[in-house]
RNA sequence: GCCCCCAUAGUCUAGCGGCCCAGGACGUCACCCUUUCAAGGUGAAGAUCGCGGGUUCGAAUCCCGCUGGGGGUACCA
């Protein structure tokens, strides 16, 4: 950290609004905050704390259940917090709607010091002002109509019970320098800053007031937030100064852009953490991908576990330029974790909910390694894990190993490209005869026997194997034939070959 | 319009004045492996380091301008 290596504890916070599902951009901001406090700071021998604060100051945008959804998805993601809305802490409460008196007091204090003022302008007047400014091609903004209202007028309005907001009295001259840990100094002319609303007419604070009051009260040392906050950062700094407080260090995280440009939205695909979970992405793969979208160790290493990130993450190596979300690369990470990183037992357990959802196994098996269905699933997962891109692919790939009855055959797929219905039928009938004498558990012996059968029939091995594959799995693509037969078992293989013979016989007649 | 941020291949990035006529990864293509599809292996194409000026013996790296992209401009966060 560019801040002096003092012993001051590193206290950071992630402060989402419970207005819907957590966005991947928010997930990454949470991750970087958590890595700074629990990783980098602790490695430097400092105390590090990560807090989760709920910013529910806009009553109109609240979504029922959204707050719990945020807790759940962060836990799933692999992030834990030291203090927060659900678990309390030394600066409780951590939900802004429960801290209203603090904001009111802070705003009143600013008024008493002449640093803020009451504004009685109605929304209608503000809209009108904005309209006129637009018509005259002037920059839009509050015209500071109430900035210097006579004390008598204010008192009268107050006595009349007129609704009002409290606005910050932003200095009209000079400049404000915002030092960003990633970008260095950014200079803003105070004339360009507005007299932002601090306290709304409903008594709730705006983000600007609440975040400053809370970050100070909660002893936040570093603010890591999205780049969209850069424009108001100078006002926040002026607010700290008005209160006589030291401001935390600031670092604005780069934006995550959509593939076509612009901000990532539904139009381009999934944007919520929750969607990636339900689509079968592993939290460790998503974390790895998101960490690398903005941060890098050396440009060479790509695979980082949660623990690796705690050991290696440094804020300095976050790249300030915006990045484009790449669904294909995320998928690659997911596939790689499924196939090469997590264990077979682990993968088996994770695939269960998706199989249960497809009705292929007993839902009671979820989370229960001793359930008999787990033993049925595991060997199939062992064969198929190299072609699962997401856990949600499991039903499609594992289905033929788990169900008793295959869906009806597409008979065209049973017949090899260069084969005929008659030859295929004869081949499968030969297979049906041979199958009972073959020990499928001995893959090498089974393969030798079926290769010999191909010779006897006078066909290439591939032209015998493909009909068997389709008969037994219902699919033209599968793992190696003999491991597939072994796992599906002699009984079911026999039944399916018979079914295929029947299907082929009927359709062969029809076609002939 | 005004304010601000950013700028290395389609994408994520390494690079912080000479080691770079630019390295890694995804994606793409080819070949190998092979009973199919994957996985895996090998290799290839792809960047005049956005453009133009400087500074310097020397610039992807420093400075300025331009252009492009993005963000902000609410009693939303």
Coordinates of C-alpha atoms (C1' of nucleotides) in Angstrom, one line a residue:
Chain A
X1 CA 0.0 0.0 0.0
X2 CA 1.2 3.4 -0.8
X3 CA -0.1 4.6 2.6
X4 CA 2.7 4.7 5.2
X5 CA 3.3 1.3 6.7
X6 CA 1.9 2.3 10.0
X7 CA 0.3 0.0 12.4
X8 CA -3.1 1.5 11.7
X9 CA -5.5 -1.3 11.1
X10 CA -6.7 -1.8 7.6
X11 CA -10.4 -1.6 7.8
X12 CA -12.4 -1.8 4.6
X13 CA -16.0 -2.3 3.8
X14 CA -18.3 -3.5 1.0
X15 CA -21.5 -1.6 1.0
X16 CA -24.1 -2.9 -1.4
X17 CA -27.7 -1.6 -1.7
X18 CA -30.3 -4.3 -1.3
X19 CA -32.0 -3.4 -4.5
X20 CA -31.7 -6.7 -6.4
X21 CA -29.2 -9.4 -7.2
X22 CA -25.5 -8.7 -6.6
X23 CA -23.8 -7.8 -9.8
X24 CA -20.4 -9.4 -10.8
X25 CA -18.9 -5.9 -10.6
X26 CA -20.0 -5.7 -7.0
X27 CA -18.8 -9.2 -6.4
X28 CA -15.3 -8.2 -7.6
X29 CA -15.3 -5.1 -5.5
X30 CA -16.2 -7.2 -2.5
X31 CA -13.4 -9.6 -3.4
X32 CA -10.7 -6.9 -3.8
X33 CA -11.8 -5.3 -0.4
X34 CA -11.7 -8.7 1.3
X35 CA -8.3 -9.5 -0.3
X36 CA -6.8 -6.2 0.9
X37 CA -8.0 -6.7 4.5
X38 CA -7.6 -10.4 4.9
X39 CA -4.7 -10.9 2.5
X40 CA -2.4 -8.0 1.9
X41 CA -2.8 -6.2 5.2
X42 CA -2.4 -9.3 7.3
X43 CA 0.7 -10.3 5.4
X44 CA 2.1 -6.9 6.3
X45 CA 1.5 -7.7 9.9
X46 CA -1.4 -5.3 10.2
X47 CA -4.8 -5.9 11.6
X48 CA -7.3 -6.3 8.8
X49 CA -11.0 -6.2 8.9
X50 CA -13.6 -6.5 6.2
X51 CA -17.1 -5.2 7.0
X52 CA -20.4 -5.6 5.2
X53 CA -22.6 -2.6 5.4
X54 CA -26.1 -2.4 3.9
X55 CA -26.9 0.9 2.2
X56 CA -30.6 0.9 2.2
X57 CA -31.2 4.6 2.1
X58 CA -33.5 4.6 -0.9
X59 CA -36.8 3.3 0.3
X60 CA -38.3 3.3 -3.1
X61 CA -35.7 0.9 -4.5
X62 CA -35.7 -1.7 -1.8
X63 CA -36.3 -5.2 -2.9
X64 CA -37.6 -7.8 -0.4
X65 CA -35.1 -10.6 0.2
X66 CA -32.3 -8.8 -1.6
X67 CA -30.3 -8.3 1.6
X68 CA -30.4 -12.0 2.5
X69 CA -29.6 -12.8 -1.1
X70 CA -26.4 -10.7 -0.9
X71 CA -25.3 -12.5 2.3
X72 CA -26.0 -15.9 0.7
X73 CA -24.2 -15.2 -2.5
X74 CA -21.1 -13.8 -0.8
X75 CA -20.9 -16.8 1.4
X76 CA -21.2 -19.0 -1.7
X77 CA -18.5 -17.0 -3.4
X78 CA -16.2 -17.7 -0.5
X79 CA -16.0 -14.3 1.3
X80 CA -16.6 -13.8 5.0
X81 CA -16.8 -10.6 7.0
X82 CA -15.8 -9.6 10.4
X83 CA -18.5 -7.1 11.1
X84 CA -21.8 -6.7 9.3
X85 CA -25.5 -6.1 9.2
X86 CA -26.2 -9.8 10.0
X87 CA -23.7 -10.3 12.7
X88 CA -23.2 -7.0 14.4
X89 CA -19.9 -5.7 15.6
X90 CA -18.4 -2.8 17.6
X91 CA -19.9 -0.2 15.3
X92 CA -23.4 -1.7 15.0
X93 CA -25.8 -1.2 13.5
X94 CA -24.4 -1.8 10.0
X95 CA -27.7 -1.1 8.2
X96 CA -28.1 2.5 7.3
X97 CA -31.8 2.6 7.8
X98 CA -31.1 1.9 11.5
X99 CA -28.6 4.8 11.8
X100 CA -30.9 7.7 10.8
X101 CA -30.3 9.8 13.9
X102 CA -26.6 9.8 13.3
X103 CA -27.0 11.3 9.8
X104 CA -29.6 13.8 11.1
X105 CA -27.2 14.9 13.8
X106 CA -24.3 15.2 11.4
X107 CA -26.3 17.2 9.0
X108 CA -27.5 19.6 11.7
X109 CA -24.0 20.0 12.9
X110 CA -23.0 21.1 9.4
X111 CA -25.8 23.6 9.3
X112 CA -24.8 25.0 12.6
X113 CA -21.3 25.5 11.3
X114 CA -22.6 27.1 8.1
X115 CA -21.3 24.2 6.0
X116 CA -24.7 23.1 4.9
X117 CA -28.1 24.7 4.4
X118 CA -31.8 23.9 4.2
X119 CA -33.3 23.9 0.7
X120 CA -37.0 24.2 0.3
X121 CA -37.1 23.8 -3.5
X122 CA -39.7 21.4 -4.7
X123 CA -39.0 18.6 -7.1
X124 CA -41.2 20.5 -9.6
X125 CA -39.0 23.6 -9.4
X126 CA -35.8 21.6 -9.8
X127 CA -37.2 19.9 -12.8
X128 CA -38.2 23.2 -14.2
X129 CA -34.8 24.7 -13.6
X130 CA -33.2 21.7 -15.4
X131 CA -35.5 22.1 -18.3
X132 CA -34.7 25.8 -18.7
X133 CA -31.0 25.0 -18.5
X134 CA -31.3 22.4 -21.2
X135 CA -33.3 24.8 -23.4
X136 CA -30.5 27.3 -23.0
X137 CA -27.8 24.6 -23.5
X138 CA -26.4 25.4 -20.1
X139 CA -24.9 22.7 -17.9
X140 CA -27.6 21.2 -15.8
X141 CA -27.4 21.5 -12.0
X142 CA -28.9 23.0 -9.0
X143 CA -29.0 26.8 -9.1
X144 CA -28.2 27.2 -5.4
X145 CA -31.5 29.0 -5.0
X146 CA -31.7 28.4 -1.2
X147 CA -28.0 28.7 -0.5
X148 CA -28.3 32.1 1.0
X149 CA -31.9 32.3 2.1
X150 CA -32.4 34.9 4.9
X151 CA -32.6 33.4 8.3
X152 CA -36.1 34.7 8.7
X153 CA -37.3 33.0 5.6
X154 CA -35.8 29.7 6.8
X155 CA -37.4 30.1 10.2
X156 CA -40.8 30.9 8.6
X157 CA -40.6 27.9 6.2
X158 CA -39.7 25.7 9.0
X159 CA -42.5 27.0 11.2
X160 CA -44.9 26.4 8.3
X161 CA -43.7 22.8 8.2
X162 CA -42.4 23.1 4.6
X163 CA -40.6 19.9 3.5
X164 CA -37.0 20.5 2.7
X165 CA -33.7 18.8 2.1
X166 CA -30.2 19.7 3.5
X167 CA -27.6 20.5 1.0
X168 CA -23.8 20.7 1.3
X169 CA -22.4 24.2 0.9
X170 CA -19.7 23.4 -1.6
X171 CA -16.8 25.9 -1.8
X172 CA -17.2 28.1 -4.9
X173 CA -13.5 28.6 -5.4
X174 CA -10.3 26.7 -5.4
X175 CA -9.7 23.1 -6.3
X176 CA -9.9 19.8 -4.6
X177 CA -7.2 17.1 -5.2
X178 CA -8.3 13.5 -5.0
X179 CA -5.5 11.1 -4.5
X180 CA -6.4 7.7 -5.9
X181 CA -4.2 4.8 -4.9
X182 CA -4.3 3.5 -8.5
X183 CA -4.3 6.7 -10.5
X184 CA -2.4 9.3 -8.5
X185 CA -3.7 12.8 -8.1
X186 CA -6.9 14.0 -9.8
X187 CA -7.6 17.7 -9.7
X188 CA -11.1 19.0 -9.6
X189 CA -12.2 22.7 -9.8
X190 CA -14.7 23.4 -7.0
X191 CA -16.8 25.6 -9.3
X192 CA -17.8 22.5 -11.2
X193 CA -19.1 20.8 -8.1
X194 CA -22.7 20.9 -7.0
X195 CA -24.3 21.5 -3.7
X196 CA -25.3 17.9 -3.3
X197 CA -28.3 16.9 -1.2
X198 CA -27.1 15.3 2.1
X199 CA -30.4 14.6 3.8
X200 CA -33.5 13.9 1.8
X201 CA -36.9 15.3 2.7
X202 CA -38.0 11.9 4.0
X203 CA -35.3 12.1 6.6
X204 CA -33.0 9.5 5.0
X205 CA -29.5 10.5 4.0
X206 CA -28.1 10.3 0.5
X207 CA -25.2 8.0 -0.2
X208 CA -22.9 11.0 0.0
X209 CA -23.7 11.8 3.6
X210 CA -24.2 8.3 4.8
X211 CA -21.0 6.9 3.4
X212 CA -18.9 9.7 4.9
X213 CA -20.5 9.5 8.3
X214 CA -20.3 5.7 8.4
X215 CA -16.8 5.3 7.1
X216 CA -15.6 7.7 9.7
X217 CA -17.6 6.2 12.5
X218 CA -16.6 2.7 11.5
X219 CA -12.9 3.7 11.2
X220 CA -12.6 2.7 7.6
X221 CA -9.0 3.1 6.4
X222 CA -9.4 2.4 2.7
X223 CA -12.3 2.9 0.4
X224 CA -12.3 0.5 -2.6
X225 CA -15.3 1.2 -4.7
X226 CA -16.3 1.4 -8.4
X227 CA -14.9 4.0 -10.7
X228 CA -18.4 5.5 -11.1
X229 CA -17.7 7.2 -7.8
X230 CA -14.8 9.3 -9.0
X231 CA -16.8 12.3 -10.0
X232 CA -18.3 12.7 -6.5
X233 CA -15.1 11.9 -4.7
X234 CA -14.0 15.6 -4.4
X235 CA -17.3 16.4 -2.7
X236 CA -16.8 13.5 -0.3
X237 CA -13.4 14.8 0.6
X238 CA -14.8 18.3 1.2
X239 CA -17.4 16.7 3.4
X240 CA -14.7 15.0 5.5
X241 CA -13.0 18.4 5.8
X242 CA -16.2 20.1 6.8
X243 CA -16.6 17.6 9.6
X244 CA -13.0 18.0 10.6
X245 CA -12.3 14.3 9.9
X246 CA -9.4 12.6 8.1
X247 CA -10.5 10.9 5.0
X248 CA -9.8 7.3 4.3
X249 CA -7.4 6.4 1.4
X250 CA -9.3 6.0 -1.9
X251 CA -8.9 3.5 -4.7
X252 CA -11.5 3.3 -7.5
X253 CA -11.8 -0.1 -9.1
X254 CA -12.0 -0.2 -12.9
X255 CA -15.4 -0.7 -14.5
X256 CA -16.4 -4.0 -16.0
X257 CA -17.6 -3.5 -19.6
X258 CA -19.9 -5.5 -21.8
X259 CA -18.5 -7.4 -24.8
X260 CA -19.9 -4.9 -27.2
X261 CA -18.9 -1.9 -25.1
X262 CA -20.8 0.0 -22.5
X263 CA -21.8 -1.3 -19.2
X264 CA -22.5 -5.0 -18.6
X265 CA -26.2 -5.6 -18.8
X266 CA -28.7 -8.3 -19.3
X267 CA -28.6 -7.9 -23.0
X268 CA -25.1 -9.4 -23.1
X269 CA -25.8 -12.4 -20.8
X270 CA -25.7 -13.0 -17.1
X271 CA -24.6 -10.1 -14.9
X272 CA -25.6 -11.3 -11.4
X273 CA -23.5 -13.5 -9.2
X274 CA -26.6 -15.6 -8.5
X275 CA -27.1 -16.4 -12.2
X276 CA -23.6 -17.8 -12.4
X277 CA -24.3 -20.0 -9.5
X278 CA -27.5 -21.3 -10.9
X279 CA -25.8 -21.9 -14.3
X280 CA -23.4 -24.2 -12.7
X281 CA -20.3 -22.1 -12.3
X282 CA -18.0 -23.0 -9.4
X283 CA -17.3 -20.2 -6.9
X284 CA -13.6 -20.8 -7.1
X285 CA -13.6 -20.5 -10.9
X286 CA -15.6 -17.3 -10.8
X287 CA -13.3 -15.9 -8.1
X288 CA -10.3 -16.8 -10.1
X289 CA -11.7 -15.2 -13.3
X290 CA -12.9 -12.1 -11.5
X291 CA -9.6 -11.6 -9.7
X292 CA -7.8 -11.6 -13.1
X293 CA -10.2 -9.1 -14.6
X294 CA -8.3 -6.1 -13.3
X295 CA -5.6 -7.7 -11.3
X296 CA -2.6 -9.8 -12.3
X297 CA 0.4 -11.2 -10.5
X298 CA 3.0 -11.3 -13.4
X299 CA 1.0 -11.8 -16.5
X300 CA 2.0 -15.4 -16.6
X301 CA 0.3 -17.3 -13.8
X302 CA -3.4 -17.7 -14.3
X303 CA -4.7 -20.3 -11.8
X304 CA -5.2 -18.9 -8.3
X305 CA -7.1 -20.5 -5.5
X306 CA -8.8 -18.4 -2.8
X307 CA -5.8 -19.0 -0.6
X308 CA -3.3 -18.1 -3.4
X309 CA -5.1 -14.8 -3.8
X310 CA -4.9 -14.1 -0.1
X311 CA -1.2 -14.9 -0.3
X312 CA -0.4 -12.9 -3.4
X313 CA -3.0 -10.1 -4.0
X314 CA -1.7 -6.5 -3.8
X315 CA -3.8 -3.5 -4.5
X316 CA -0.9 -1.9 -6.4
X317 CA -1.3 -4.5 -9.1
X318 CA -4.8 -3.7 -9.9
X319 CA -4.9 -2.2 -13.4
X320 CA -7.0 1.1 -13.6
X321 CA -8.2 0.6 -17.1
X322 CA -11.7 -0.9 -17.6
X323 CA -12.0 -4.5 -18.7
X324 CA -14.4 -6.4 -20.9
X325 CA -16.2 -9.3 -19.4
X326 CA -15.3 -12.4 -21.4
X327 CA -17.9 -15.2 -21.0
X328 CA -15.7 -17.6 -23.0
X329 CA -12.8 -17.3 -20.7
X330 CA -14.9 -17.6 -17.6
X331 CA -16.3 -20.9 -19.1
X332 CA -12.7 -22.0 -19.7
X333 CA -11.8 -21.4 -16.1
X334 CA -14.9 -23.3 -14.9
X335 CA -14.2 -26.3 -17.2
X336 CA -10.6 -26.3 -16.0
X337 CA -11.5 -26.3 -12.4
X338 CA -14.1 -29.1 -12.9
X339 CA -11.7 -31.2 -14.9
X340 CA -8.3 -30.5 -13.2
X341 CA -8.6 -28.8 -9.9
X342 CA -11.4 -30.1 -7.7
X343 CA -11.5 -33.8 -6.7
X344 CA -13.8 -36.4 -8.1
X345 CA -15.7 -36.7 -4.8
X346 CA -16.1 -33.0 -4.6
X347 CA -17.3 -32.7 -8.1
X348 CA -19.7 -35.6 -7.6
X349 CA -21.3 -33.8 -4.6
X350 CA -21.6 -30.5 -6.5
X351 CA -23.3 -32.1 -9.5
X352 CA -26.1 -33.6 -7.4
X353 CA -28.4 -30.6 -7.1
X354 CA -28.4 -30.3 -10.9
X355 CA -29.2 -34.0 -11.4
X356 CA -31.9 -33.9 -8.7
X357 CA -33.4 -30.9 -10.4
X358 CA -33.6 -32.9 -13.6
X359 CA -35.3 -35.7 -11.8
X360 CA -32.4 -38.2 -12.4
X361 CA -31.6 -38.9 -8.7
X362 CA -33.1 -38.7 -5.3
X363 CA -32.9 -35.1 -3.9
X364 CA -32.1 -36.6 -0.5
X365 CA -28.6 -37.4 -1.9
X366 CA -27.7 -33.8 -2.0
X367 CA -25.1 -33.2 0.7
X368 CA -25.2 -36.8 1.8
X369 CA -22.1 -38.7 0.6
X370 CA -23.5 -42.0 2.0
X371 CA -26.7 -41.9 -0.1
X372 CA -26.7 -44.8 -2.6
X373 CA -27.3 -42.4 -5.5
X374 CA -23.9 -40.9 -4.9
X375 CA -22.3 -44.2 -5.6
X376 CA -24.3 -44.4 -8.9
X377 CA -23.3 -40.9 -9.9
X378 CA -19.6 -41.0 -9.1
X379 CA -18.4 -43.5 -11.8
X380 CA -20.3 -41.6 -14.4
X381 CA -18.8 -38.3 -13.3
X382 CA -15.4 -39.9 -13.5
X383 CA -15.9 -40.6 -17.2
X384 CA -17.6 -37.3 -18.1
X385 CA -15.8 -34.7 -16.1
X386 CA -13.5 -33.7 -18.9
X387 CA -16.5 -32.5 -21.0
X388 CA -18.5 -30.6 -18.4
X389 CA -18.1 -26.9 -18.9
X390 CA -20.6 -26.2 -16.1
X391 CA -22.3 -28.2 -13.5
X392 CA -25.5 -27.6 -15.3
X393 CA -24.2 -29.7 -18.2
X394 CA -24.4 -32.7 -15.9
X395 CA -27.9 -34.0 -16.7
X396 CA -27.4 -34.0 -20.4
X397 CA -24.1 -35.8 -20.2
X398 CA -24.8 -38.1 -17.3
X399 CA -28.4 -38.9 -18.0
X400 CA -27.8 -42.2 -19.9
X401 CA -25.9 -43.6 -16.9
X402 CA -28.6 -42.7 -14.4
X403 CA -31.9 -43.4 -16.0
X404 CA -33.4 -46.8 -16.6
X405 CA -35.3 -46.0 -19.8
X406 CA -33.6 -44.1 -22.6
X407 CA -35.7 -41.7 -24.7
X408 CA -36.7 -43.2 -28.2
X409 CA -33.8 -43.5 -30.6
X410 CA -33.2 -41.3 -33.6
X411 CA -32.6 -44.3 -35.7
X412 CA -30.6 -42.4 -38.3
X413 CA -27.9 -41.9 -35.6
X414 CA -27.7 -45.7 -35.1
X415 CA -26.5 -46.2 -38.7
X416 CA -22.9 -45.3 -39.4
X417 CA -22.3 -42.8 -42.2
X418 CA -21.1 -45.5 -44.6
X419 CA -23.3 -48.3 -43.3
X420 CA -26.8 -49.6 -44.2
X421 CA -29.8 -50.3 -42.0
X422 CA -29.5 -54.0 -42.7
X423 CA -25.8 -54.2 -41.9
X424 CA -26.3 -52.3 -38.7
X425 CA -29.2 -54.5 -37.7
X426 CA -27.2 -57.6 -38.3
X427 CA -24.3 -56.1 -36.3
X428 CA -26.4 -55.3 -33.3
X429 CA -28.0 -58.7 -33.4
X430 CA -24.5 -60.2 -33.3
X431 CA -23.7 -57.9 -30.4
X432 CA -26.8 -59.1 -28.5
X433 CA -25.6 -62.7 -28.9
X434 CA -22.0 -61.9 -27.8
X435 CA -22.8 -59.6 -25.0
X436 CA -23.9 -62.2 -22.4
X437 CA -20.5 -63.9 -22.7
X438 CA -18.4 -60.8 -22.2
X439 CA -17.1 -59.6 -18.9
X440 CA -17.6 -55.8 -19.2
X441 CA -15.6 -55.2 -16.1
X442 CA -12.6 -56.3 -18.0
X443 CA -12.4 -53.4 -20.5
X444 CA -9.4 -54.8 -22.4
X445 CA -11.0 -58.2 -22.9
X446 CA -14.3 -56.7 -23.9
X447 CA -12.5 -54.5 -26.5
X448 CA -10.6 -57.5 -27.8
X449 CA -13.9 -59.5 -28.2
X450 CA -15.7 -56.7 -30.0
X451 CA -12.8 -56.0 -32.3
X452 CA -12.8 -59.7 -33.2
X453 CA -16.5 -59.5 -33.8
X454 CA -16.0 -56.6 -36.2
X455 CA -13.6 -58.8 -38.1
X456 CA -16.1 -61.7 -38.2
X457 CA -18.7 -59.3 -39.6
X458 CA -16.3 -57.9 -42.0
X459 CA -16.7 -54.3 -40.9
X460 CA -14.3 -51.7 -39.5
X461 CA -14.2 -51.5 -35.7
X462 CA -15.5 -48.0 -35.8
X463 CA -18.6 -49.0 -37.7
X464 CA -19.4 -51.6 -35.1
X465 CA -18.6 -49.4 -32.1
X466 CA -20.7 -46.4 -33.2
X467 CA -24.0 -48.4 -33.3
X468 CA -23.2 -49.9 -29.9
X469 CA -22.5 -46.5 -28.5
X470 CA -25.7 -45.0 -29.8
X471 CA -27.7 -48.0 -28.7
X472 CA -26.3 -47.9 -25.2
X473 CA -26.2 -44.2 -24.6
X474 CA -28.7 -42.8 -27.1
X475 CA -25.9 -40.3 -28.1
X476 CA -23.3 -40.2 -30.8
X477 CA -20.8 -38.7 -28.3
X478 CA -19.7 -40.5 -25.2
X479 CA -16.5 -41.4 -23.3
X480 CA -14.5 -44.4 -24.5
X481 CA -17.0 -47.2 -25.5
X482 CA -15.7 -49.9 -23.2
X483 CA -15.5 -47.8 -20.0
X484 CA -19.0 -46.6 -20.9
X485 CA -20.3 -50.2 -21.2
X486 CA -18.6 -51.1 -18.0
X487 CA -20.3 -48.3 -16.0
X488 CA -23.7 -48.8 -17.6
X489 CA -23.5 -52.5 -16.9
X490 CA -24.3 -55.7 -18.7
X491 CA -28.0 -55.8 -17.9
X492 CA -28.8 -52.3 -19.1
X493 CA -26.5 -52.7 -22.1
X494 CA -28.4 -55.8 -23.2
X495 CA -31.8 -54.2 -22.8
X496 CA -30.7 -51.2 -24.8
X497 CA -29.2 -53.2 -27.6
X498 CA -32.5 -55.0 -27.9
X499 CA -34.4 -51.8 -28.0
X500 CA -32.2 -50.5 -30.7
X501 CA -32.7 -53.7 -32.7
X502 CA -36.4 -53.2 -32.4
X503 CA -36.3 -49.5 -33.4
X504 CA -34.1 -50.3 -36.3
X505 CA -36.3 -53.2 -37.5
X506 CA -39.4 -51.1 -37.5
X507 CA -37.9 -48.1 -39.2
X508 CA -35.9 -50.3 -41.5
X509 CA -39.2 -51.7 -42.8
X510 CA -40.7 -48.3 -43.1
X511 CA -37.8 -47.0 -45.0
X512 CA -37.4 -50.0 -47.1
Chain B
rG1 C1' -22.8 20.6 -23.6
rC2 C1' -19.6 20.5 -19.1
rC3 C1' -16.4 17.6 -15.6
rC4 C1' -13.5 13.2 -15.0
rC5 C1' -11.1 8.4 -16.0
rC6 C1' -8.8 5.1 -19.4
rA7 C1' -5.9 3.6 -24.0
rU8 C1' -0.4 -3.1 -25.7
rA9 C1' -3.5 -8.7 -30.7
rG10 C1' -11.0 -10.1 -31.0
rU11 C1' -10.7 -10.4 -25.2
rC12 C1' -7.9 -10.4 -20.2
rU13 C1' -3.0 -9.0 -19.5
rA14 C1' 3.1 -8.7 -18.8
rG15 C1' 6.0 -4.5 -19.6
rC16 C1' 7.3 0.7 -15.2
rG17 C1' 14.0 4.1 -20.8
rG18 C1' 18.1 -0.1 -23.6
rC19 C1' 17.1 -7.6 -21.9
rC20 C1' 10.9 -6.2 -26.5
rC21 C1' 11.1 -5.8 -34.5
rA22 C1' 6.7 -7.0 -27.4
rG23 C1' 5.9 -12.3 -23.2
rG24 C1' 1.6 -15.3 -21.1
rA25 C1' -3.7 -16.8 -21.2
rC26 C1' -8.8 -17.2 -23.6
rG27 C1' -10.7 -17.4 -28.4
rU28 C1' -9.4 -18.9 -33.7
rC29 C1' -6.8 -22.3 -37.2
rA30 C1' -3.7 -26.7 -38.2
rC31 C1' -1.6 -31.2 -36.9
rC32 C1' -0.9 -35.4 -33.3
rC33 C1' -3.6 -38.9 -30.2
rU34 C1' -8.2 -41.7 -31.4
rU35 C1' -13.9 -46.3 -31.6
rU36 C1' -17.2 -40.8 -31.4
rC37 C1' -17.0 -36.2 -28.7
rA38 C1' -14.1 -34.0 -25.3
rA39 C1' -9.6 -33.6 -22.6
rG40 C1' -4.4 -33.6 -23.6
rG41 C1' 0.1 -32.6 -26.7
rU42 C1' 2.5 -29.7 -30.6
rG43 C1' 2.4 -25.7 -33.7
rA44 C1' 0.5 -21.3 -36.4
rA45 C1' -2.0 -16.9 -37.6
rG46 C1' -3.0 -12.4 -34.9
rA47 C1' -0.2 -5.9 -32.0
rU48 C1' 3.4 -0.5 -37.4
rC49 C1' 2.4 -1.0 -28.5
rG50 C1' -4.7 4.3 -31.0
rC51 C1' -2.6 8.8 -33.9
rG52 C1' 0.7 13.2 -34.1
rG53 C1' 4.3 15.9 -31.8
rG54 C1' 8.2 16.4 -28.4
rU55 C1' 12.2 14.9 -24.3
rU56 C1' 16.5 11.4 -24.8
rC57 C1' 22.3 8.5 -27.6
rG58 C1' 17.9 5.3 -27.1
rA59 C1' 10.4 5.2 -25.7
rA60 C1' 5.3 0.5 -25.5
rU61 C1' 7.6 2.8 -21.3
rC62 C1' 8.4 10.2 -19.7
rC63 C1' 5.7 15.1 -21.5
rC64 C1' 1.9 17.7 -24.6
rG65 C1' -2.0 17.6 -28.2
rC66 C1' -5.6 14.9 -30.8
rU67 C1' -8.7 10.8 -31.5
rG68 C1' -11.3 6.8 -29.5
rG69 C1' -13.8 4.3 -25.5
rG70 C1' -16.0 4.7 -20.8
rG71 C1' -18.0 7.1 -16.4
rG72 C1' -20.5 11.3 -14.0
rU73 C1' -23.9 15.3 -14.5
rA74 C1' -31.0 12.7 -9.4
rC75 C1' -34.2 14.3 -2.8
rC76 C1' -30.3 6.3 -7.0
rA77 C1' -26.5 4.1 -5.1

